[in-house]
Amino acid sequence: MSTAVETASSAVIVAIDGPSGTGKSSTSKAVAAKLGLSYLDTGAQYRAITWWMLNNGIDVTSPAEIATAAAKPVIVSGTDPTGPTITVDGEDASGPIRTQEVTSQVSAVSAVPEVRTIITELQRTIAAGARGGIVVEGRDIGTTVLPDADLKIFLTASPEARAARRSGEVKGSDLAATREALIKRDAADSGRKTSPLAKADDAVEVDTTELTLQQVIECVVTLVEEKRTAA
Ligand SMILES: Nc1ncnc2c1ncn2[C@@H]1O[C@H](COP(=O)(O)OP(=O)(O)OP(=O)(O)O)[C@@H](O)[C@H]1O
Ligand SMILES: Nc1ccn([C@H]2C[C@H](O)[C@@H](COP(=O)(O)O)O2)c(=O)n1
């Protein structure tokens, strides 16, 4: 199977991977908006298929049931970085995919190889259709989905910093519980057999622990501009 994604010669493909809470979505959206690129949140797609499974009576503890149902939902991602959208069978899923229930089940669903095959194909099609270039963020973009990306970034941050960021989003949330949940999800995402969360050998690692979001955005914009100049 070919993994090469053909885009216009001036188009740049940027892959941004990393664990939860490292700033992938915030950074990717801002970089894409600033540089006039499209944006794809691949985690939202795995969340969307998980939401559909939960809504349709699929036993998400059964990889066999998940595999059989994987091709049924129609997932559509809108790639405008200033207003990304996601629908499942025509229904807006942007709110429901962020619930605690989906967050707690998404690692199990996304570990099923049949799910990954379908979603990976969808991601490559979207990237190939982004004529002006695209920033794609996730866990396996640089290693598996777009191994020929022009620029690969791997964001990291300490579990404490990531938990503090996530807790800051939800009033009254328990910092220790948030940290444990992040670590558990990282372990599941890194430990699965099929395209686990991993840094590509040729990715640039950026530790965001001590950086503001603005500093991370500026760092990535500079890296993209350097790539474009060198091309
Ligand atoms: N460098 C930073 N400093 C402080 N806060 C940040 C930084 N980067 C991101 N944040 C904040 O941390 C939270 C998580 O960021 P974001 O959703 O972009 O992470 P993510 O890596 O995409 O996480 P996930 O994989 O769970 O979707 C957001 O509230 C965001 O505003
Ligand atoms: N390329 C990707 C993107 C996401 N996932 C899975 C694993 C994550 O825990 C989950 C949700 O992602 P988030 O919205 O937190 O970025 O989706 C994956 O396996 N591969």
PDB file of C-alpha atoms and ligand atoms in Angstrom:
ATOM      1  CA  MET A   1       0.000   0.000   0.000  1.00  0.00           C
ATOM      2  CA  SER A   2       1.398   3.424  -0.941  1.00  0.00           C
ATOM      3  CA  THR A   3       1.746   5.952   1.876  1.00  0.00           C
ATOM      4  CA  ALA A   4       2.866   8.832  -0.341  1.00  0.00           C
ATOM      5  CA  VAL A   5       0.486  11.784  -0.364  1.00  0.00           C
ATOM      6  CA  GLU A   6       0.618  13.962  -3.511  1.00  0.00           C
ATOM      7  CA  THR A   7      -0.070  17.676  -3.076  1.00  0.00           C
ATOM      8  CA  ALA A   8       0.705  20.794  -5.119  1.00  0.00           C
ATOM      9  CA  SER A   9       4.454  21.476  -5.250  1.00  0.00           C
ATOM     10  CA  SER A  10       4.201  24.626  -3.071  1.00  0.00           C
ATOM     11  CA  ALA A  11       2.073  22.845  -0.453  1.00  0.00           C
ATOM     12  CA  VAL A  12       3.719  21.992   2.826  1.00  0.00           C
ATOM     13  CA  ILE A  13       2.660  19.022   4.947  1.00  0.00           C
ATOM     14  CA  VAL A  14       3.362  19.360   8.669  1.00  0.00           C
ATOM     15  CA  ALA A  15       2.900  16.440  11.087  1.00  0.00           C
ATOM     16  CA  ILE A  16       2.567  17.294  14.781  1.00  0.00           C
ATOM     17  CA  ASP A  17       2.490  14.380  17.223  1.00  0.00           C
ATOM     18  CA  GLY A  18       2.794  13.958  20.967  1.00  0.00           C
ATOM     19  CA  PRO A  19       1.014  12.838  24.108  1.00  0.00           C
ATOM     20  CA  SER A  20      -2.174  14.383  25.457  1.00  0.00           C
ATOM     21  CA  GLY A  21      -1.981  17.955  26.743  1.00  0.00           C
ATOM     22  CA  THR A  22       1.311  18.852  25.108  1.00  0.00           C
ATOM     23  CA  GLY A  23      -0.405  21.554  23.055  1.00  0.00           C
ATOM     24  CA  LYS A  24      -0.842  19.820  19.690  1.00  0.00           C
ATOM     25  CA  SER A  25      -4.315  21.183  18.906  1.00  0.00           C
ATOM     26  CA  SER A  26      -3.720  24.738  20.107  1.00  0.00           C
ATOM     27  CA  THR A  27      -0.368  24.941  18.332  1.00  0.00           C
ATOM     28  CA  SER A  28      -1.506  23.256  15.108  1.00  0.00           C
ATOM     29  CA  LYS A  29      -4.588  25.451  14.713  1.00  0.00           C
ATOM     30  CA  ALA A  30      -2.635  28.653  15.333  1.00  0.00           C
ATOM     31  CA  VAL A  31       0.233  27.689  13.013  1.00  0.00           C
ATOM     32  CA  ALA A  32      -2.165  26.655  10.246  1.00  0.00           C
ATOM     33  CA  ALA A  33      -4.193  29.864  10.590  1.00  0.00           C
ATOM     34  CA  LYS A  34      -1.066  32.023  10.547  1.00  0.00           C
ATOM     35  CA  LEU A  35       0.420  30.305   7.487  1.00  0.00           C
ATOM     36  CA  GLY A  36      -2.817  29.861   5.516  1.00  0.00           C
ATOM     37  CA  LEU A  37      -2.755  26.065   5.784  1.00  0.00           C
ATOM     38  CA  SER A  38      -5.553  23.575   6.395  1.00  0.00           C
ATOM     39  CA  TYR A  39      -5.751  21.785   9.746  1.00  0.00           C
ATOM     40  CA  LEU A  40      -6.726  18.242  10.693  1.00  0.00           C
ATOM     41  CA  ASP A  41      -7.377  17.014  14.250  1.00  0.00           C
ATOM     42  CA  THR A  42      -7.011  13.229  13.941  1.00  0.00           C
ATOM     43  CA  GLY A  43      -7.810  12.664  17.629  1.00  0.00           C
ATOM     44  CA  ALA A  44     -11.266  14.118  16.906  1.00  0.00           C
ATOM     45  CA  GLN A  45     -11.778  11.409  14.269  1.00  0.00           C
ATOM     46  CA  TYR A  46     -10.912   8.617  16.726  1.00  0.00           C
ATOM     47  CA  ARG A  47     -13.200  10.273  19.258  1.00  0.00           C
ATOM     48  CA  ALA A  48     -15.978  10.467  16.646  1.00  0.00           C
ATOM     49  CA  ILE A  49     -15.837   6.759  15.815  1.00  0.00           C
ATOM     50  CA  THR A  50     -15.765   5.976  19.555  1.00  0.00           C
ATOM     51  CA  TRP A  51     -18.837   8.151  20.117  1.00  0.00           C
ATOM     52  CA  TRP A  52     -20.659   6.388  17.278  1.00  0.00           C
ATOM     53  CA  MET A  53     -19.778   2.954  18.765  1.00  0.00           C
ATOM     54  CA  LEU A  54     -21.070   3.988  22.203  1.00  0.00           C
ATOM     55  CA  ASN A  55     -24.289   5.374  20.656  1.00  0.00           C
ATOM     56  CA  ASN A  56     -24.901   2.293  18.567  1.00  0.00           C
ATOM     57  CA  GLY A  57     -24.685  -0.376  21.236  1.00  0.00           C
ATOM     58  CA  ILE A  58     -21.248  -1.669  20.262  1.00  0.00           C
ATOM     59  CA  ASP A  59     -19.421  -3.347  23.135  1.00  0.00           C
ATOM     60  CA  VAL A  60     -16.252  -1.256  23.236  1.00  0.00           C
ATOM     61  CA  THR A  61     -14.486  -3.881  25.324  1.00  0.00           C
ATOM     62  CA  SER A  62     -14.779  -6.264  22.342  1.00  0.00           C
ATOM     63  CA  PRO A  63     -12.175  -5.658  19.594  1.00  0.00           C
ATOM     64  CA  ALA A  64     -14.097  -8.089  17.357  1.00  0.00           C
ATOM     65  CA  GLU A  65     -17.355  -6.101  17.651  1.00  0.00           C
ATOM     66  CA  ILE A  66     -15.479  -2.836  17.086  1.00  0.00           C
ATOM     67  CA  ALA A  67     -13.730  -4.270  14.014  1.00  0.00           C
ATOM     68  CA  THR A  68     -17.016  -5.473  12.472  1.00  0.00           C
ATOM     69  CA  ALA A  69     -18.667  -2.062  12.932  1.00  0.00           C
ATOM     70  CA  ALA A  70     -15.669   0.114  12.048  1.00  0.00           C
ATOM     71  CA  ALA A  71     -16.650   0.901   8.444  1.00  0.00           C
ATOM     72  CA  LYS A  72     -20.249   1.892   9.251  1.00  0.00           C
ATOM     73  CA  PRO A  73     -20.051   5.520  10.470  1.00  0.00           C
ATOM     74  CA  VAL A  74     -19.415   8.279   7.940  1.00  0.00           C
ATOM     75  CA  ILE A  75     -16.984  10.745   9.485  1.00  0.00           C
ATOM     76  CA  VAL A  76     -16.415  14.117   7.850  1.00  0.00           C
ATOM     77  CA  SER A  77     -13.763  16.577   9.086  1.00  0.00           C
ATOM     78  CA  GLY A  78     -13.781  20.275   8.185  1.00  0.00           C
ATOM     79  CA  THR A  79     -10.217  21.595   7.925  1.00  0.00           C
ATOM     80  CA  ASP A  80     -10.545  25.360   8.430  1.00  0.00           C
ATOM     81  CA  PRO A  81      -8.189  26.062  11.375  1.00  0.00           C
ATOM     82  CA  THR A  82     -10.352  28.970  12.532  1.00  0.00           C
ATOM     83  CA  GLY A  83     -13.429  26.720  12.783  1.00  0.00           C
ATOM     84  CA  PRO A  84     -12.670  23.006  12.512  1.00  0.00           C
ATOM     85  CA  THR A  85     -15.745  20.782  12.337  1.00  0.00           C
ATOM     86  CA  ILE A  86     -16.559  17.097  12.637  1.00  0.00           C
ATOM     87  CA  THR A  87     -19.743  15.252  11.759  1.00  0.00           C
ATOM     88  CA  VAL A  88     -20.762  11.610  12.077  1.00  0.00           C
ATOM     89  CA  ASP A  89     -23.483  10.449   9.679  1.00  0.00           C
ATOM     90  CA  GLY A  90     -24.240  14.124   9.073  1.00  0.00           C
ATOM     91  CA  GLU A  91     -24.633  15.007  12.757  1.00  0.00           C
ATOM     92  CA  ASP A  92     -22.403  17.605  14.447  1.00  0.00           C
ATOM     93  CA  ALA A  93     -20.218  15.633  16.873  1.00  0.00           C
ATOM     94  CA  SER A  94     -17.873  18.391  18.027  1.00  0.00           C
ATOM     95  CA  GLY A  95     -19.429  18.640  21.515  1.00  0.00           C
ATOM     96  CA  PRO A  96     -20.244  14.989  22.319  1.00  0.00           C
ATOM     97  CA  ILE A  97     -16.780  13.707  21.355  1.00  0.00           C
ATOM     98  CA  ARG A  98     -15.263  15.675  24.260  1.00  0.00           C
ATOM     99  CA  THR A  99     -17.254  13.949  27.033  1.00  0.00           C
ATOM    100  CA  GLN A 100     -15.509  12.003  29.795  1.00  0.00           C
ATOM    101  CA  GLU A 101     -17.146   8.795  28.563  1.00  0.00           C
ATOM    102  CA  VAL A 102     -15.603   9.141  25.094  1.00  0.00           C
ATOM    103  CA  THR A 103     -12.227  10.194  26.542  1.00  0.00           C
ATOM    104  CA  SER A 104     -12.120   7.097  28.740  1.00  0.00           C
ATOM    105  CA  GLN A 105     -12.936   4.686  25.870  1.00  0.00           C
ATOM    106  CA  VAL A 106     -11.134   6.232  22.893  1.00  0.00           C
ATOM    107  CA  SER A 107      -7.788   4.501  23.490  1.00  0.00           C
ATOM    108  CA  ALA A 108      -9.418   1.058  23.394  1.00  0.00           C
ATOM    109  CA  VAL A 109     -11.360   1.788  20.210  1.00  0.00           C
ATOM    110  CA  SER A 110      -8.403   3.422  18.446  1.00  0.00           C
ATOM    111  CA  ALA A 111      -6.182   0.416  19.216  1.00  0.00           C
ATOM    112  CA  VAL A 112      -8.257  -1.849  16.953  1.00  0.00           C
ATOM    113  CA  PRO A 113      -6.351  -2.334  13.642  1.00  0.00           C
ATOM    114  CA  GLU A 114      -9.516  -2.204  11.460  1.00  0.00           C
ATOM    115  CA  VAL A 115     -10.369   1.191  12.960  1.00  0.00           C
ATOM    116  CA  ARG A 116      -6.861   2.484  12.287  1.00  0.00           C
ATOM    117  CA  THR A 117      -6.887   1.284   8.672  1.00  0.00           C
ATOM    118  CA  ILE A 118     -10.129   3.141   7.924  1.00  0.00           C
ATOM    119  CA  ILE A 119      -9.215   6.338   9.759  1.00  0.00           C
ATOM    120  CA  THR A 120      -5.674   6.392   8.348  1.00  0.00           C
ATOM    121  CA  GLU A 121      -7.057   6.155   4.793  1.00  0.00           C
ATOM    122  CA  LEU A 122      -9.444   9.022   5.537  1.00  0.00           C
ATOM    123  CA  GLN A 123      -6.577  11.126   6.905  1.00  0.00           C
ATOM    124  CA  ARG A 124      -4.396  10.522   3.839  1.00  0.00           C
ATOM    125  CA  THR A 125      -7.282  11.457   1.529  1.00  0.00           C
ATOM    126  CA  ILE A 126      -7.843  14.709   3.418  1.00  0.00           C
ATOM    127  CA  ALA A 127      -4.122  15.567   3.392  1.00  0.00           C
ATOM    128  CA  ALA A 128      -3.894  14.853  -0.342  1.00  0.00           C
ATOM    129  CA  GLY A 129      -6.878  17.144  -0.978  1.00  0.00           C
ATOM    130  CA  ALA A 130      -5.415  20.092   0.926  1.00  0.00           C
ATOM    131  CA  ARG A 131      -4.021  21.911  -2.074  1.00  0.00           C
ATOM    132  CA  GLY A 132      -2.416  24.730  -0.095  1.00  0.00           C
ATOM    133  CA  GLY A 133      -0.826  22.448   2.500  1.00  0.00           C
ATOM    134  CA  ILE A 134      -1.949  21.173   5.886  1.00  0.00           C
ATOM    135  CA  VAL A 135      -1.012  20.743   9.535  1.00  0.00           C
ATOM    136  CA  VAL A 136      -2.080  17.295  10.745  1.00  0.00           C
ATOM    137  CA  GLU A 137      -1.906  16.536  14.460  1.00  0.00           C
ATOM    138  CA  GLY A 138      -2.163  13.229  16.298  1.00  0.00           C
ATOM    139  CA  ARG A 139      -0.133  10.336  17.649  1.00  0.00           C
ATOM    140  CA  ASP A 140       1.135   8.466  14.564  1.00  0.00           C
ATOM    141  CA  ILE A 141       1.152  11.075  11.823  1.00  0.00           C
ATOM    142  CA  GLY A 142       4.913  11.292  11.376  1.00  0.00           C
ATOM    143  CA  THR A 143       5.483   7.559  11.796  1.00  0.00           C
ATOM    144  CA  THR A 144       2.565   6.006   9.894  1.00  0.00           C
ATOM    145  CA  VAL A 145      -0.027   8.294   8.335  1.00  0.00           C
ATOM    146  CA  LEU A 146       2.269  10.758   6.539  1.00  0.00           C
ATOM    147  CA  PRO A 147       5.808   9.365   6.749  1.00  0.00           C
ATOM    148  CA  ASP A 148       6.848  11.690   3.882  1.00  0.00           C
ATOM    149  CA  ALA A 149       5.644  14.862   5.636  1.00  0.00           C
ATOM    150  CA  ASP A 150       7.848  17.887   4.929  1.00  0.00           C
ATOM    151  CA  LEU A 151       8.215  18.665   8.623  1.00  0.00           C
ATOM    152  CA  LYS A 152       7.601  16.468  11.656  1.00  0.00           C
ATOM    153  CA  ILE A 153       7.309  17.877  15.159  1.00  0.00           C
ATOM    154  CA  PHE A 154       6.997  15.856  18.363  1.00  0.00           C
ATOM    155  CA  LEU A 155       5.690  17.907  21.290  1.00  0.00           C
ATOM    156  CA  THR A 156       6.376  16.809  24.862  1.00  0.00           C
ATOM    157  CA  ALA A 157       5.767  18.259  28.338  1.00  0.00           C
ATOM    158  CA  SER A 158       6.002  16.913  31.869  1.00  0.00           C
ATOM    159  CA  PRO A 159       2.913  15.113  33.203  1.00  0.00           C
ATOM    160  CA  GLU A 160       2.620  17.839  35.863  1.00  0.00           C
ATOM    161  CA  ALA A 161       2.524  20.639  33.289  1.00  0.00           C
ATOM    162  CA  ARG A 162       0.044  18.756  31.130  1.00  0.00           C
ATOM    163  CA  ALA A 163      -2.236  17.966  34.060  1.00  0.00           C
ATOM    164  CA  ALA A 164      -2.135  21.612  35.185  1.00  0.00           C
ATOM    165  CA  ARG A 165      -3.095  22.743  31.667  1.00  0.00           C
ATOM    166  CA  ARG A 166      -5.987  20.287  31.459  1.00  0.00           C
ATOM    167  CA  SER A 167      -7.192  21.066  35.006  1.00  0.00           C
ATOM    168  CA  GLY A 168      -7.159  24.746  34.124  1.00  0.00           C
ATOM    169  CA  GLU A 169      -9.836  24.035  31.498  1.00  0.00           C
ATOM    170  CA  VAL A 170     -12.338  22.521  33.930  1.00  0.00           C
ATOM    171  CA  LYS A 171     -13.367  24.411  37.088  1.00  0.00           C
ATOM    172  CA  GLY A 172     -12.926  22.367  40.283  1.00  0.00           C
ATOM    173  CA  SER A 173     -11.133  19.465  38.600  1.00  0.00           C
ATOM    174  CA  ASP A 174      -8.796  17.252  40.648  1.00  0.00           C
ATOM    175  CA  LEU A 175      -5.172  17.777  39.558  1.00  0.00           C
ATOM    176  CA  ALA A 176      -3.909  14.380  40.778  1.00  0.00           C
ATOM    177  CA  ALA A 177      -6.783  12.495  39.117  1.00  0.00           C
ATOM    178  CA  THR A 178      -6.226  14.422  35.865  1.00  0.00           C
ATOM    179  CA  ARG A 179      -2.510  13.536  35.959  1.00  0.00           C
ATOM    180  CA  GLU A 180      -3.273   9.840  36.534  1.00  0.00           C
ATOM    181  CA  ALA A 181      -5.821   9.780  33.693  1.00  0.00           C
ATOM    182  CA  LEU A 182      -3.298  11.400  31.302  1.00  0.00           C
ATOM    183  CA  ILE A 183      -0.588   8.911  32.229  1.00  0.00           C
ATOM    184  CA  LYS A 184      -3.003   5.984  31.798  1.00  0.00           C
ATOM    185  CA  ARG A 185      -4.085   7.191  28.329  1.00  0.00           C
ATOM    186  CA  ASP A 186      -0.440   7.798  27.271  1.00  0.00           C
ATOM    187  CA  ALA A 187       0.454   4.243  28.342  1.00  0.00           C
ATOM    188  CA  ALA A 188      -2.438   2.770  26.343  1.00  0.00           C
ATOM    189  CA  ASP A 189      -1.650   4.905  23.265  1.00  0.00           C
ATOM    190  CA  SER A 190       2.097   4.157  23.418  1.00  0.00           C
ATOM    191  CA  GLY A 191       1.658   0.483  24.220  1.00  0.00           C
ATOM    192  CA  ARG A 192      -0.746  -0.613  21.486  1.00  0.00           C
ATOM    193  CA  LYS A 193       0.566  -2.880  18.723  1.00  0.00           C
ATOM    194  CA  THR A 194      -0.695  -0.963  15.682  1.00  0.00           C
ATOM    195  CA  SER A 195       0.948   2.432  15.031  1.00  0.00           C
ATOM    196  CA  PRO A 196       1.474   3.441  18.655  1.00  0.00           C
ATOM    197  CA  LEU A 197       2.138   6.985  19.838  1.00  0.00           C
ATOM    198  CA  ALA A 198       5.816   7.466  18.950  1.00  0.00           C
ATOM    199  CA  LYS A 199       8.298  10.072  17.799  1.00  0.00           C
ATOM    200  CA  ALA A 200       9.435   9.593  14.199  1.00  0.00           C
ATOM    201  CA  ASP A 201      13.221   9.308  13.884  1.00  0.00           C
ATOM    202  CA  ASP A 202      13.298  12.476  11.776  1.00  0.00           C
ATOM    203  CA  ALA A 203      10.938  14.527  13.964  1.00  0.00           C
ATOM    204  CA  VAL A 204      12.039  17.680  15.791  1.00  0.00           C
ATOM    205  CA  GLU A 205      11.258  17.293  19.493  1.00  0.00           C
ATOM    206  CA  VAL A 206      10.001  20.399  21.297  1.00  0.00           C
ATOM    207  CA  ASP A 207       9.649  20.220  25.085  1.00  0.00           C
ATOM    208  CA  THR A 208       6.867  22.689  25.895  1.00  0.00           C
ATOM    209  CA  THR A 209       7.005  22.336  29.701  1.00  0.00           C
ATOM    210  CA  GLU A 210       8.603  25.743  30.261  1.00  0.00           C
ATOM    211  CA  LEU A 211       7.273  27.451  27.127  1.00  0.00           C
ATOM    212  CA  THR A 212       4.166  29.565  26.728  1.00  0.00           C
ATOM    213  CA  LEU A 213       1.745  28.556  23.993  1.00  0.00           C
ATOM    214  CA  GLN A 214       2.815  31.655  22.042  1.00  0.00           C
ATOM    215  CA  GLN A 215       6.471  30.573  22.219  1.00  0.00           C
ATOM    216  CA  VAL A 216       5.604  27.089  20.932  1.00  0.00           C
ATOM    217  CA  ILE A 217       3.589  28.567  18.050  1.00  0.00           C
ATOM    218  CA  GLU A 218       6.462  30.876  17.102  1.00  0.00           C
ATOM    219  CA  CYS A 219       8.944  27.985  17.261  1.00  0.00           C
ATOM    220  CA  VAL A 220       6.836  25.838  14.918  1.00  0.00           C
ATOM    221  CA  VAL A 221       6.123  28.722  12.512  1.00  0.00           C
ATOM    222  CA  THR A 222       9.884  29.324  12.277  1.00  0.00           C
ATOM    223  CA  LEU A 223      10.533  25.638  11.571  1.00  0.00           C
ATOM    224  CA  VAL A 224       7.910  25.613   8.787  1.00  0.00           C
ATOM    225  CA  GLU A 225       9.294  28.804   7.255  1.00  0.00           C
ATOM    226  CA  GLU A 226      12.827  27.375   7.327  1.00  0.00           C
ATOM    227  CA  LYS A 227      11.593  24.259   5.515  1.00  0.00           C
ATOM    228  CA  ARG A 228       9.798  26.344   2.887  1.00  0.00           C
ATOM    229  CA  THR A 229      12.892  28.485   2.312  1.00  0.00           C
ATOM    230  CA  ALA A 230      15.101  25.425   1.972  1.00  0.00           C
ATOM    231  CA  ALA A 231      12.741  23.722  -0.506  1.00  0.00           C
TER     232      ALA A 231
HETATM  233  N1  LIG B   1       2.773  25.854  26.099  1.00  0.00           N
HETATM  234  C1  LIG B   1       1.630  25.949  26.782  1.00  0.00           C
HETATM  235  N2  LIG B   1       1.582  26.584  27.956  1.00  0.00           N
HETATM  236  C2  LIG B   1       0.439  26.649  28.671  1.00  0.00           C
HETATM  237  N3  LIG B   1      -0.736  26.102  28.291  1.00  0.00           N
HETATM  238  C3  LIG B   1      -0.756  25.469  27.131  1.00  0.00           C
HETATM  239  C4  LIG B   1       0.413  25.330  26.306  1.00  0.00           C
HETATM  240  N4  LIG B   1       0.090  24.613  25.219  1.00  0.00           N
HETATM  241  C5  LIG B   1      -1.221  24.309  25.345  1.00  0.00           C
HETATM  242  N5  LIG B   1      -1.729  24.822  26.471  1.00  0.00           N
HETATM  243  C6  LIG B   1      -3.080  24.656  27.000  1.00  0.00           C
HETATM  244  O1  LIG B   1      -3.161  23.292  27.402  1.00  0.00           O
HETATM  245  C7  LIG B   1      -4.430  22.749  27.108  1.00  0.00           C
HETATM  246  C8  LIG B   1      -4.234  21.503  26.241  1.00  0.00           C
HETATM  247  O2  LIG B   1      -3.753  21.914  24.975  1.00  0.00           O
HETATM  248  P1  LIG B   1      -4.137  21.150  23.646  1.00  0.00           P
HETATM  249  O3  LIG B   1      -5.581  20.753  23.646  1.00  0.00           O
HETATM  250  O4  LIG B   1      -3.667  21.973  22.518  1.00  0.00           O
HETATM  251  O5  LIG B   1      -3.252  19.823  23.817  1.00  0.00           O
HETATM  252  P2  LIG B   1      -3.250  18.504  22.952  1.00  0.00           P
HETATM  253  O6  LIG B   1      -1.852  18.029  22.908  1.00  0.00           O
HETATM  254  O7  LIG B   1      -3.916  18.743  21.650  1.00  0.00           O
HETATM  255  O8  LIG B   1      -4.114  17.508  23.845  1.00  0.00           O
HETATM  256  P3  LIG B   1      -4.995  16.246  23.402  1.00  0.00           P
HETATM  257  O9  LIG B   1      -4.087  15.294  22.731  1.00  0.00           O
HETATM  258  O10 LIG B   1      -5.523  15.707  24.693  1.00  0.00           O
HETATM  259  O11 LIG B   1      -6.095  16.755  22.499  1.00  0.00           O
HETATM  260  C9  LIG B   1      -5.228  23.863  26.447  1.00  0.00           C
HETATM  261  O12 LIG B   1      -6.017  24.484  27.444  1.00  0.00           O
HETATM  262  C10 LIG B   1      -4.165  24.839  25.941  1.00  0.00           C
HETATM  263  O13 LIG B   1      -4.622  26.158  25.893  1.00  0.00           O
HETATM  264  N1  LIG B   2      -3.310   9.952  15.321  1.00  0.00           N
HETATM  265  C1  LIG B   2      -4.027   9.604  16.422  1.00  0.00           C
HETATM  266  C2  LIG B   2      -4.765  10.532  17.133  1.00  0.00           C
HETATM  267  C3  LIG B   2      -5.479  10.125  18.228  1.00  0.00           C
HETATM  268  N2  LIG B   2      -5.465   8.837  18.598  1.00  0.00           N
HETATM  269  C4  LIG B   2      -6.271   8.342  19.708  1.00  0.00           C
HETATM  270  C5  LIG B   2      -5.498   8.221  20.988  1.00  0.00           C
HETATM  271  C6  LIG B   2      -5.954   9.388  21.820  1.00  0.00           C
HETATM  272  O1  LIG B   2      -5.959   9.080  23.203  1.00  0.00           O
HETATM  273  C7  LIG B   2      -7.346   9.632  21.294  1.00  0.00           C
HETATM  274  C8  LIG B   2      -7.890  11.033  21.432  1.00  0.00           C
HETATM  275  O2  LIG B   2      -6.945  11.957  20.924  1.00  0.00           O
HETATM  276  P1  LIG B   2      -6.941  13.497  21.424  1.00  0.00           P
HETATM  277  O3  LIG B   2      -8.249  14.095  21.043  1.00  0.00           O
HETATM  278  O4  LIG B   2      -6.759  13.478  22.901  1.00  0.00           O
HETATM  279  O5  LIG B   2      -5.791  14.111  20.688  1.00  0.00           O
HETATM  280  O6  LIG B   2      -7.340   9.245  19.938  1.00  0.00           O
HETATM  281  C9  LIG B   2      -4.717   7.941  17.891  1.00  0.00           C
HETATM  282  O7  LIG B   2      -4.692   6.750  18.238  1.00  0.00           O
HETATM  283  N3  LIG B   2      -4.012   8.329  16.818  1.00  0.00           N
END
